[in-house]
Short mmCIF file of C-alpha atoms in Angstrom, two decimals:
data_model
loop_
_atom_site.label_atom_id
_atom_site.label_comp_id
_atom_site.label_asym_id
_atom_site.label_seq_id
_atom_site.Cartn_x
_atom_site.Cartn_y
_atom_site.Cartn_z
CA UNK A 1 107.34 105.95 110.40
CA UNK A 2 105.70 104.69 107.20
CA UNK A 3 104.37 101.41 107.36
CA UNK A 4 104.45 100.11 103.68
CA UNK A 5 105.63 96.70 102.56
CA UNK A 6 106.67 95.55 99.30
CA UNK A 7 107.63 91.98 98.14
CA UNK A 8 109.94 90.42 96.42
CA UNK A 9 112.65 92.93 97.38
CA UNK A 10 114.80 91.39 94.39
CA UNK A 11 113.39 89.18 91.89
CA UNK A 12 115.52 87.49 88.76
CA UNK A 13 112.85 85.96 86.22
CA UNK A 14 113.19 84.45 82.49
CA UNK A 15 111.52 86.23 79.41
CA UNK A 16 107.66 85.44 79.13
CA UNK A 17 107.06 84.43 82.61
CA UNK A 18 104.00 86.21 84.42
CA UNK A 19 105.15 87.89 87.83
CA UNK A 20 103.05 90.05 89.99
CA UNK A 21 104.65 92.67 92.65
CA UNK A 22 103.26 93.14 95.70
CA UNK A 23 102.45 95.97 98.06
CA UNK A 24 100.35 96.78 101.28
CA UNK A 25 100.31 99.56 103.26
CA UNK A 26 98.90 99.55 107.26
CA UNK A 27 98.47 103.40 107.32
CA UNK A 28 94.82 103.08 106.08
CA UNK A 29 95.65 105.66 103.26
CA UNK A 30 93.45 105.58 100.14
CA UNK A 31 95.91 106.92 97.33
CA UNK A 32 98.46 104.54 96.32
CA UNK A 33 101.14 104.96 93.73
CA UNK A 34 103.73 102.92 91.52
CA UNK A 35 106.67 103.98 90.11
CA UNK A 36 109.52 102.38 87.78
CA UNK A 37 112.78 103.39 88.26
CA UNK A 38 116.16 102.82 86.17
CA UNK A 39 119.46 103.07 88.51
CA UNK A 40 120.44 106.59 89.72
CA UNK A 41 117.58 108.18 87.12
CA UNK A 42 114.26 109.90 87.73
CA UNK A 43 110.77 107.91 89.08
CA UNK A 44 107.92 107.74 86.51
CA UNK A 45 104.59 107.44 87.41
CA UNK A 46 103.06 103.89 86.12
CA UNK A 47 99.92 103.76 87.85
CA UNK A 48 97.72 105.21 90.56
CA UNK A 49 94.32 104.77 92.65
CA UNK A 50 92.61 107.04 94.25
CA UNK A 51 90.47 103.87 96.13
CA UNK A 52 89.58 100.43 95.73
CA UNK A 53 88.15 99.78 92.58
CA UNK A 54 89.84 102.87 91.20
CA UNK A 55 92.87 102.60 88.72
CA UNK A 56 94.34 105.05 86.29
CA UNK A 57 97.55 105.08 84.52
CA UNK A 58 100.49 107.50 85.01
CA UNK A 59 102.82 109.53 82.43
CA UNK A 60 105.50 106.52 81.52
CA UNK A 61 103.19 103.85 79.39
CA UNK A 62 103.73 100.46 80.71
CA UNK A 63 102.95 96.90 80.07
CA UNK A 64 101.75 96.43 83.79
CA UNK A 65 98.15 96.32 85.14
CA UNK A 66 97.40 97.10 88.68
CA UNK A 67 94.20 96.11 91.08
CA UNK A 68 92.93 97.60 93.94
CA UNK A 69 90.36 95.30 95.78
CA UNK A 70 91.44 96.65 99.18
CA UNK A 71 92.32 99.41 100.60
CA UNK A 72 95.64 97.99 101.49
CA UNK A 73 96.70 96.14 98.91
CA UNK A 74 97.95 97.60 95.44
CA UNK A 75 99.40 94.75 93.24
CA UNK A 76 101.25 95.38 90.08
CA UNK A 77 101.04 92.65 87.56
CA UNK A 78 103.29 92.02 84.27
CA UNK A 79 101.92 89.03 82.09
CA UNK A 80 105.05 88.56 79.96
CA UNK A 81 108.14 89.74 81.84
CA UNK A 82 110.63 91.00 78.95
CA UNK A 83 114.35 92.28 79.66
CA UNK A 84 113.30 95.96 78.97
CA UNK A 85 110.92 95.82 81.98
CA UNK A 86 114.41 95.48 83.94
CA UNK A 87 114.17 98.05 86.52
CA UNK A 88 113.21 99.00 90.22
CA UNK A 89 109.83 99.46 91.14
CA UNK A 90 108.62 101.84 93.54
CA UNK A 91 105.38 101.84 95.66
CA UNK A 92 103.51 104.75 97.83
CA UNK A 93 100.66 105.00 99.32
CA UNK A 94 99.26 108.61 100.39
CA UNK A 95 96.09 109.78 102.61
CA UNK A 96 95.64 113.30 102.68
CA UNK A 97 93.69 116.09 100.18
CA UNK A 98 95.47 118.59 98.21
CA UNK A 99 99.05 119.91 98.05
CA UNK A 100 100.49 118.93 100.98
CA UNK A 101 99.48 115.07 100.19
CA UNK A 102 103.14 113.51 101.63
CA UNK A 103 103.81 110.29 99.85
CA UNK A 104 105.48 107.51 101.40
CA UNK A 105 107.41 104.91 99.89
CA UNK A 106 108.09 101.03 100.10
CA UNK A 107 111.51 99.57 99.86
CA UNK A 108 111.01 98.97 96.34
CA UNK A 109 111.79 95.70 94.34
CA UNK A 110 114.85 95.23 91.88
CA UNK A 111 113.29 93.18 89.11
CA UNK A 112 116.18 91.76 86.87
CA UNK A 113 114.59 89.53 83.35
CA UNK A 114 117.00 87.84 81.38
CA UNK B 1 101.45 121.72 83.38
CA UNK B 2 104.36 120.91 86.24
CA UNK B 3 107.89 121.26 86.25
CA UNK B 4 110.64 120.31 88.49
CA UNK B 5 114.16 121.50 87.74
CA UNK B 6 117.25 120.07 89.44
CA UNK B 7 119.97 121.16 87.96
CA UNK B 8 122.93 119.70 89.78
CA UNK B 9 123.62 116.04 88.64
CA UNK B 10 125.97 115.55 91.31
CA UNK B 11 127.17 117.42 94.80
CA UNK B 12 130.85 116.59 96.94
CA UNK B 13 130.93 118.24 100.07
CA UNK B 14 133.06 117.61 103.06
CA UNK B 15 132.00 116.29 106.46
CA UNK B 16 129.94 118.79 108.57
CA UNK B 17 130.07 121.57 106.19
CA UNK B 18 126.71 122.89 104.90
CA UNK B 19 125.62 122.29 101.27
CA UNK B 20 122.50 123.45 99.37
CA UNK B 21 120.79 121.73 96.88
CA UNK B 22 118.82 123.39 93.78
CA UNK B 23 115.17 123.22 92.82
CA UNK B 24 113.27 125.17 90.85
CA UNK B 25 109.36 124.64 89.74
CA UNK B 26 107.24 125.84 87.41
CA UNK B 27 103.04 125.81 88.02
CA UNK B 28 100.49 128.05 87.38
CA UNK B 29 98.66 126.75 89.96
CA UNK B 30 98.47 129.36 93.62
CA UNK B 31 98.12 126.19 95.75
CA UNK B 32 100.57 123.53 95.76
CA UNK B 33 102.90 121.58 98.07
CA UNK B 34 106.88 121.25 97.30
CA UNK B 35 108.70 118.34 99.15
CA UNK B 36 112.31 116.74 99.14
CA UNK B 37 112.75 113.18 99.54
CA UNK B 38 116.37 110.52 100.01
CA UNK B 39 117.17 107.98 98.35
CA UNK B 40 120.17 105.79 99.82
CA UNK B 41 121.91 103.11 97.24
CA UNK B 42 119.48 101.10 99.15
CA UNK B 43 116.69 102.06 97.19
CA UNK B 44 114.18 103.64 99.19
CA UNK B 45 112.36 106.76 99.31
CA UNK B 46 112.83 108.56 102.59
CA UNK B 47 110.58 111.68 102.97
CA UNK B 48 112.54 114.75 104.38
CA UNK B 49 110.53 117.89 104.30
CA UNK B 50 107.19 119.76 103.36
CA UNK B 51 106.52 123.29 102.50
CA UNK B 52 103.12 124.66 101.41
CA UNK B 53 102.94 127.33 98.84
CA UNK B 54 101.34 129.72 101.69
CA UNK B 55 103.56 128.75 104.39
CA UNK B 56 105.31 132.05 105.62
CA UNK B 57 108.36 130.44 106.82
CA UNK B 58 110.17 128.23 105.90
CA UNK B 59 110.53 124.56 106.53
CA UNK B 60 113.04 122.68 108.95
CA UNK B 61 113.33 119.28 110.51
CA UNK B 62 116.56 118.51 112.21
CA UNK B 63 119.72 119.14 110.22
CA UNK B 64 117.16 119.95 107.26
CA UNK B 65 115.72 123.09 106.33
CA UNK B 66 114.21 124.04 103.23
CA UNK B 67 114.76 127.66 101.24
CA UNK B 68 111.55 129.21 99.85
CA UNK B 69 111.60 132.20 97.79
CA UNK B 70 108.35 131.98 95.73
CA UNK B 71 109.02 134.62 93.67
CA UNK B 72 111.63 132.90 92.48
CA UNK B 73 109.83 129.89 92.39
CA UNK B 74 112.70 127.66 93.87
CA UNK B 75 112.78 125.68 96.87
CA UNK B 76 116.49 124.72 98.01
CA UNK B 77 117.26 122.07 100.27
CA UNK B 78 119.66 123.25 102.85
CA UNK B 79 121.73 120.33 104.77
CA UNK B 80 123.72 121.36 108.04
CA UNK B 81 126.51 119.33 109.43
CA UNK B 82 127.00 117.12 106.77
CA UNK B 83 127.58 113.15 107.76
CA UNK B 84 128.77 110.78 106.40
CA UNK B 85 125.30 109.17 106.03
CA UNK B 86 123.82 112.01 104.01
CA UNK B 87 125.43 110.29 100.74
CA UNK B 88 122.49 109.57 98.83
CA UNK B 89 120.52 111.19 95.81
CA UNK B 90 117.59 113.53 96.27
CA UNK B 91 114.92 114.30 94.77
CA UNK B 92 112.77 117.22 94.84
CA UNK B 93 108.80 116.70 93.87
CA UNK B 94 106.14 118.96 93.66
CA UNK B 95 101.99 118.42 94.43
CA UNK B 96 99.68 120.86 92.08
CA UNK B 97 96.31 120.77 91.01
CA UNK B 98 96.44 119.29 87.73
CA UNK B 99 92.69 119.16 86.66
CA UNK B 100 92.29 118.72 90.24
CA UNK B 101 94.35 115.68 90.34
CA UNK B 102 97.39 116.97 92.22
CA UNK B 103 99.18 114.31 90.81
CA UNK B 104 103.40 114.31 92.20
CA UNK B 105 106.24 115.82 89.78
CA UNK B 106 109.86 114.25 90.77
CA UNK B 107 112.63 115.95 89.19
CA UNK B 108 115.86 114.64 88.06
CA UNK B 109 117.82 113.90 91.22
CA UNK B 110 121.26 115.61 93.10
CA UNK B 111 123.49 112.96 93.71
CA UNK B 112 125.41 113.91 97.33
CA UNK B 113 128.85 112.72 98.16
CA UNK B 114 129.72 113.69 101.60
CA UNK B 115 133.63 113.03 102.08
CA UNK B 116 135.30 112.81 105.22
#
């Protein structure tokens, strides 16, 4: 079983206020993932890292920034939260080479701004 | 580039039938990895099942079992015994060497209804 945490696991916010998202993962894998996704749609890929100190961004442009200063820790950060960014946000974390790289997930966190 | 085609917005099936569920993928690349995950109303990604573009047979865990036929470059996702629990969406994703990257591909999503 996948050992990957995210927190909050809901989170209601007001327009403009800075939030950050976080996620850890115990399995000691070095690729971690996020992903935004809208109810009953397809994920997008917002960011990556292949390590610590390594960040790139994914297909879906996003107002986010992501750090990785640990291996276990990959927090996403939004400086000014606005109603579009309304959606769920996925985490994974991944340790293996090549094609048959399984990801595991987080519970995700529902992130609601009015 | 990579391409994951699911072309079934939404499956019904009743209690402990069977039902299949379509994907299709497009790469160029010889090596890559094609995997199905669930996703409950809940919210979370549940991994189900792995096959490898050389694997000769094809994958199963538990009620799961996956369809390969390369040539046709689709990778069905066979349920047995359909509960009640299986209600979910799934999504199938594909690994291939993008620039060496092998970065995931999700495609759309099946939504499953299982009835009783």
């Amino acid at each position: 079983e996948a050992d990957i945490y995210q927190t909050p696991r809901y989170l209601v916010i007001g327009t403009g206020k800075k939030i950050t998202l976080e996620c850890s993962q115990t399995m000691g894998h070095d690729k971690m993932y996020w992903y935004q996704q809208d109810p009953g749609m397809e994920l997008h890929l917002i960011h990556y890292s292949y390590g610590v100190n390594s960040t790139e961004k994914g297909d879906l442009s996003s107002e986010s920034t992501v750090s990785r200063i640990r291996t276990e820790h990959f927090p996403l950060t939004l400086e000014s939260a606005r109603p579009s960014h309304t959606s769920q946000y996925l985490c994974a974390s991944s340790g293996r080479q090549g094609a048959g790289d399984t990801q595991y997930f987080g519970p995700g966190t529902r992130l609601t701004v009015l | 580039a990579q391409k994951i085609t699911q072309t079934q917005p939404g499956m019904f099936v009743q209690e402990k039938e069977a039902v299949t569920l379509d994907c299709t993928y497009d790469t160029s690349d010889q090596s890559y990895g094609l995997f199905w995950y669930k996703q409950p109303s809940s919210g979370e990604m549940i991994f189900l099942i792995y096959q490898g573009s050389y694997d000769e047979q094809n994958a199963t865990e538990g009620r799961y079992s996956l369809n390969f036929q390369k040539a046709r470059k689709s990778a069905n996702l066979v349920i047995s015994a359909s509960q009640l629990g299986d209600s979910a969406m799934y999504f199938c994703a594909m690994r291939a060497s993008s620039g060496g990257s092998y970065i995931p591909t999700f495609g759309r999503g099946t939504s499953l209804i299982v009835h009783p």
